[in-house]
XYZ file of C-alpha atoms in Angstrom:
223
model
C 99.717 116.641 -116.213
C 97.904 114.381 -113.875
C 95.825 111.194 -114.672
C 94.775 108.576 -112.607
C 96.801 106.611 -110.089
C 100.103 105.007 -111.952
C 102.983 103.192 -110.422
C 105.952 105.530 -109.547
C 108.805 105.975 -111.641
C 111.738 103.668 -110.937
C 114.363 105.170 -108.706
C 117.426 106.630 -110.586
C 120.649 105.184 -109.378
C 124.055 106.759 -108.478
C 124.625 109.961 -108.950
C 121.416 111.073 -110.552
C 119.423 109.804 -107.709
C 120.901 112.342 -105.242
C 119.813 114.906 -107.757
C 116.269 113.737 -108.093
C 115.847 113.680 -104.846
C 116.468 117.399 -104.361
C 113.674 119.663 -104.276
C 113.260 122.628 -107.407
C 114.392 125.044 -104.542
C 117.239 123.187 -104.025
C 118.381 122.438 -107.449
C 117.922 126.445 -108.078
C 120.497 127.104 -105.058
C 122.780 124.944 -106.677
C 122.545 126.649 -110.010
C 123.085 129.792 -108.164
C 126.091 128.193 -106.872
C 127.836 126.591 -109.857
C 126.120 128.199 -113.313
C 126.391 124.681 -115.136
C 124.165 122.900 -113.069
C 120.801 122.592 -115.132
C 117.722 120.530 -113.791
C 119.002 116.880 -114.693
C 117.534 115.772 -117.994
C 117.002 112.584 -116.918
C 114.500 113.504 -114.183
C 112.716 115.870 -116.483
C 109.500 114.491 -115.286
C 110.323 115.400 -111.691
C 110.966 119.026 -112.685
C 107.951 119.007 -114.386
C 106.215 118.035 -111.173
C 106.511 121.589 -109.687
C 103.329 122.152 -110.491
C 101.159 124.032 -108.200
C 97.367 123.165 -107.698
C 96.473 126.285 -109.142
C 95.498 126.646 -112.990
C 98.835 128.061 -113.423
C 102.227 128.751 -112.201
C 105.514 130.283 -113.083
C 108.102 128.071 -111.190
C 111.321 128.853 -109.907
C 112.517 132.184 -111.236
C 116.216 130.974 -110.950
C 115.123 127.762 -112.731
C 113.113 129.316 -115.350
C 116.175 132.097 -116.259
C 118.366 128.614 -116.550
C 115.916 126.685 -118.656
C 115.480 129.921 -120.989
C 119.285 130.695 -121.543
C 120.102 126.812 -122.416
C 117.197 127.062 -125.133
C 117.941 130.420 -126.372
C 121.433 129.495 -126.844
C 120.362 126.159 -128.840
C 117.621 127.639 -130.859
C 119.901 130.755 -131.817
C 121.812 127.864 -133.384
C 119.821 126.517 -134.940
C 118.347 129.719 -136.556
C 121.752 130.245 -137.957
C 122.157 126.561 -139.598
C 120.110 126.025 -142.435
C 119.707 121.869 -141.711
C 116.816 119.416 -142.164
C 114.900 117.322 -139.357
C 113.478 114.028 -140.836
C 112.532 112.334 -137.145
C 110.632 113.353 -134.753
C 109.059 111.010 -131.783
C 106.491 111.963 -128.977
C 107.063 109.949 -125.822
C 105.028 109.712 -122.709
C 105.558 108.229 -119.376
C 104.269 108.476 -115.516
C 106.124 110.956 -113.663
C 106.540 111.273 -110.006
C 106.348 114.069 -107.907
C 106.111 114.270 -104.161
C 105.237 117.701 -103.351
C 102.226 118.874 -101.559
C 100.893 120.628 -104.864
C 101.660 118.038 -106.651
C 99.273 115.573 -104.226
C 96.696 118.326 -104.720
C 97.178 118.722 -108.648
C 96.763 114.773 -109.615
C 95.213 112.117 -107.844
C 97.530 108.909 -107.633
C 99.998 109.718 -110.779
C 101.173 112.203 -113.189
C 101.815 112.006 -117.004
C 104.878 113.990 -118.974
C 104.973 113.887 -122.585
C 108.116 115.239 -124.243
C 109.522 115.070 -127.821
C 112.999 113.677 -129.285
C 114.117 115.228 -132.210
C 117.118 113.588 -134.170
C 119.329 115.304 -136.489
C 121.611 112.167 -137.273
C 124.401 112.463 -134.815
C 122.613 113.951 -132.060
C 119.335 113.722 -130.440
C 117.529 116.444 -128.739
C 114.930 116.913 -125.936
C 112.229 119.175 -126.293
C 109.550 119.695 -123.568
C 107.195 121.912 -121.439
C 108.026 122.406 -117.851
C 106.357 124.569 -115.243
C 109.350 126.712 -115.176
C 109.642 126.700 -119.493
C 110.402 125.483 -122.447
C 113.608 122.892 -122.497
C 115.321 122.531 -125.473
C 118.717 120.761 -124.777
C 120.836 118.318 -126.517
C 121.079 114.624 -125.004
C 124.106 112.191 -124.496
C 123.610 108.720 -125.623
C 122.867 107.534 -121.889
C 120.228 110.465 -121.055
C 118.342 109.236 -124.309
C 117.905 105.614 -122.870
C 116.962 106.791 -119.719
C 114.367 109.126 -120.938
C 113.020 106.178 -123.003
C 113.392 103.225 -120.256
C 110.323 104.275 -118.190
C 108.493 106.019 -121.137
C 106.347 104.678 -124.202
C 106.458 106.423 -127.640
C 103.225 107.787 -128.555
C 104.050 108.526 -132.500
C 107.008 108.623 -134.764
C 107.346 111.358 -137.500
C 109.913 110.330 -139.962
C 108.025 110.688 -143.149
C 108.451 114.813 -143.243
C 110.565 117.110 -143.629
C 111.125 120.148 -141.277
C 113.527 123.246 -141.453
C 116.027 123.733 -138.557
C 115.064 127.717 -138.326
C 111.049 126.279 -138.511
C 111.327 124.547 -135.546
C 113.618 127.403 -133.634
C 110.638 129.782 -134.515
C 108.408 127.648 -133.326
C 109.964 127.155 -129.980
C 110.624 130.910 -129.408
C 106.869 131.789 -130.003
C 106.136 128.762 -127.098
C 108.351 130.412 -124.560
C 106.421 133.235 -124.569
C 103.231 131.284 -123.300
C 103.006 130.700 -119.606
C 102.585 127.110 -118.489
C 99.114 126.277 -117.282
C 97.926 122.806 -115.787
C 94.820 122.632 -117.361
C 95.571 124.736 -120.613
C 99.343 124.731 -121.558
C 100.796 121.591 -120.178
C 103.488 119.168 -121.671
C 100.734 117.372 -123.300
C 98.885 120.191 -124.962
C 102.844 121.149 -125.865
C 103.490 117.884 -127.533
C 100.120 117.931 -129.603
C 100.479 121.556 -130.759
C 103.671 120.719 -132.565
C 102.657 117.714 -134.275
C 99.466 119.955 -135.363
C 101.615 122.944 -136.510
C 104.094 120.726 -138.330
C 101.390 118.637 -139.893
C 102.156 115.353 -138.622
C 100.212 112.672 -139.922
C 97.972 110.056 -138.655
C 94.523 110.396 -136.547
C 96.273 111.218 -133.601
C 96.502 114.816 -134.816
C 93.512 114.847 -136.362
C 90.856 114.059 -133.776
C 91.349 116.974 -131.249
C 93.402 117.060 -128.071
C 90.781 115.251 -125.865
C 91.653 112.249 -127.925
C 95.517 113.089 -127.532
C 95.211 113.363 -124.219
C 93.499 109.788 -124.224
C 96.264 108.525 -125.737
C 98.753 109.963 -123.643
C 97.108 108.224 -120.628
C 96.285 104.801 -121.984
C 100.260 104.801 -123.412
C 101.775 104.917 -120.140
C 103.722 102.261 -119.637
C 103.170 100.304 -116.150
C 106.349 99.751 -114.460
C 108.170 96.715 -113.119
C 111.333 96.095 -111.350
């Protein structure tokens, strides 16, 4: 989601750097050639920056298909297993994008908000992208990469949520299309907190307050 000017995301080095510089159409082409390829988790903000200057966009069909497939597989496993979630974090960061659409949609910078869900041994990334709702397992390295240039907005560790309830909520959200103005990554994180009754004024003061916090919490990046 667009906000006022912020410094750009620090470049990712090595193999991830080459992925980060690929356009969405190029990623889709790679995915068609190799079914194992999905949007890089560590550059999810770049994937989220494939917004159009209109109020909504479906994104690239091939990428949408792959994101849905991966999310469906994980939600199916969470539906089939009965376990409890006691640790959820909401993070925000400045996201980078270089397309003409992004230039129109954002004045100087883009904000991306996402959730990290811990089950003990594993951490999962849950986020709304233009191409759909992405729900994936993260490696330890990917967890650190996602946190590296982000700031935690909220920690919920005083509640218990069923894995099946989260899976059901994700499935419901998959049916709603992305909208830059009405259904973006920030709305998604806010709605998760409201639905699962997170405590604190962040979820009791309304979406405008949440938007303001998402903007103000973005950390400035330094080399």
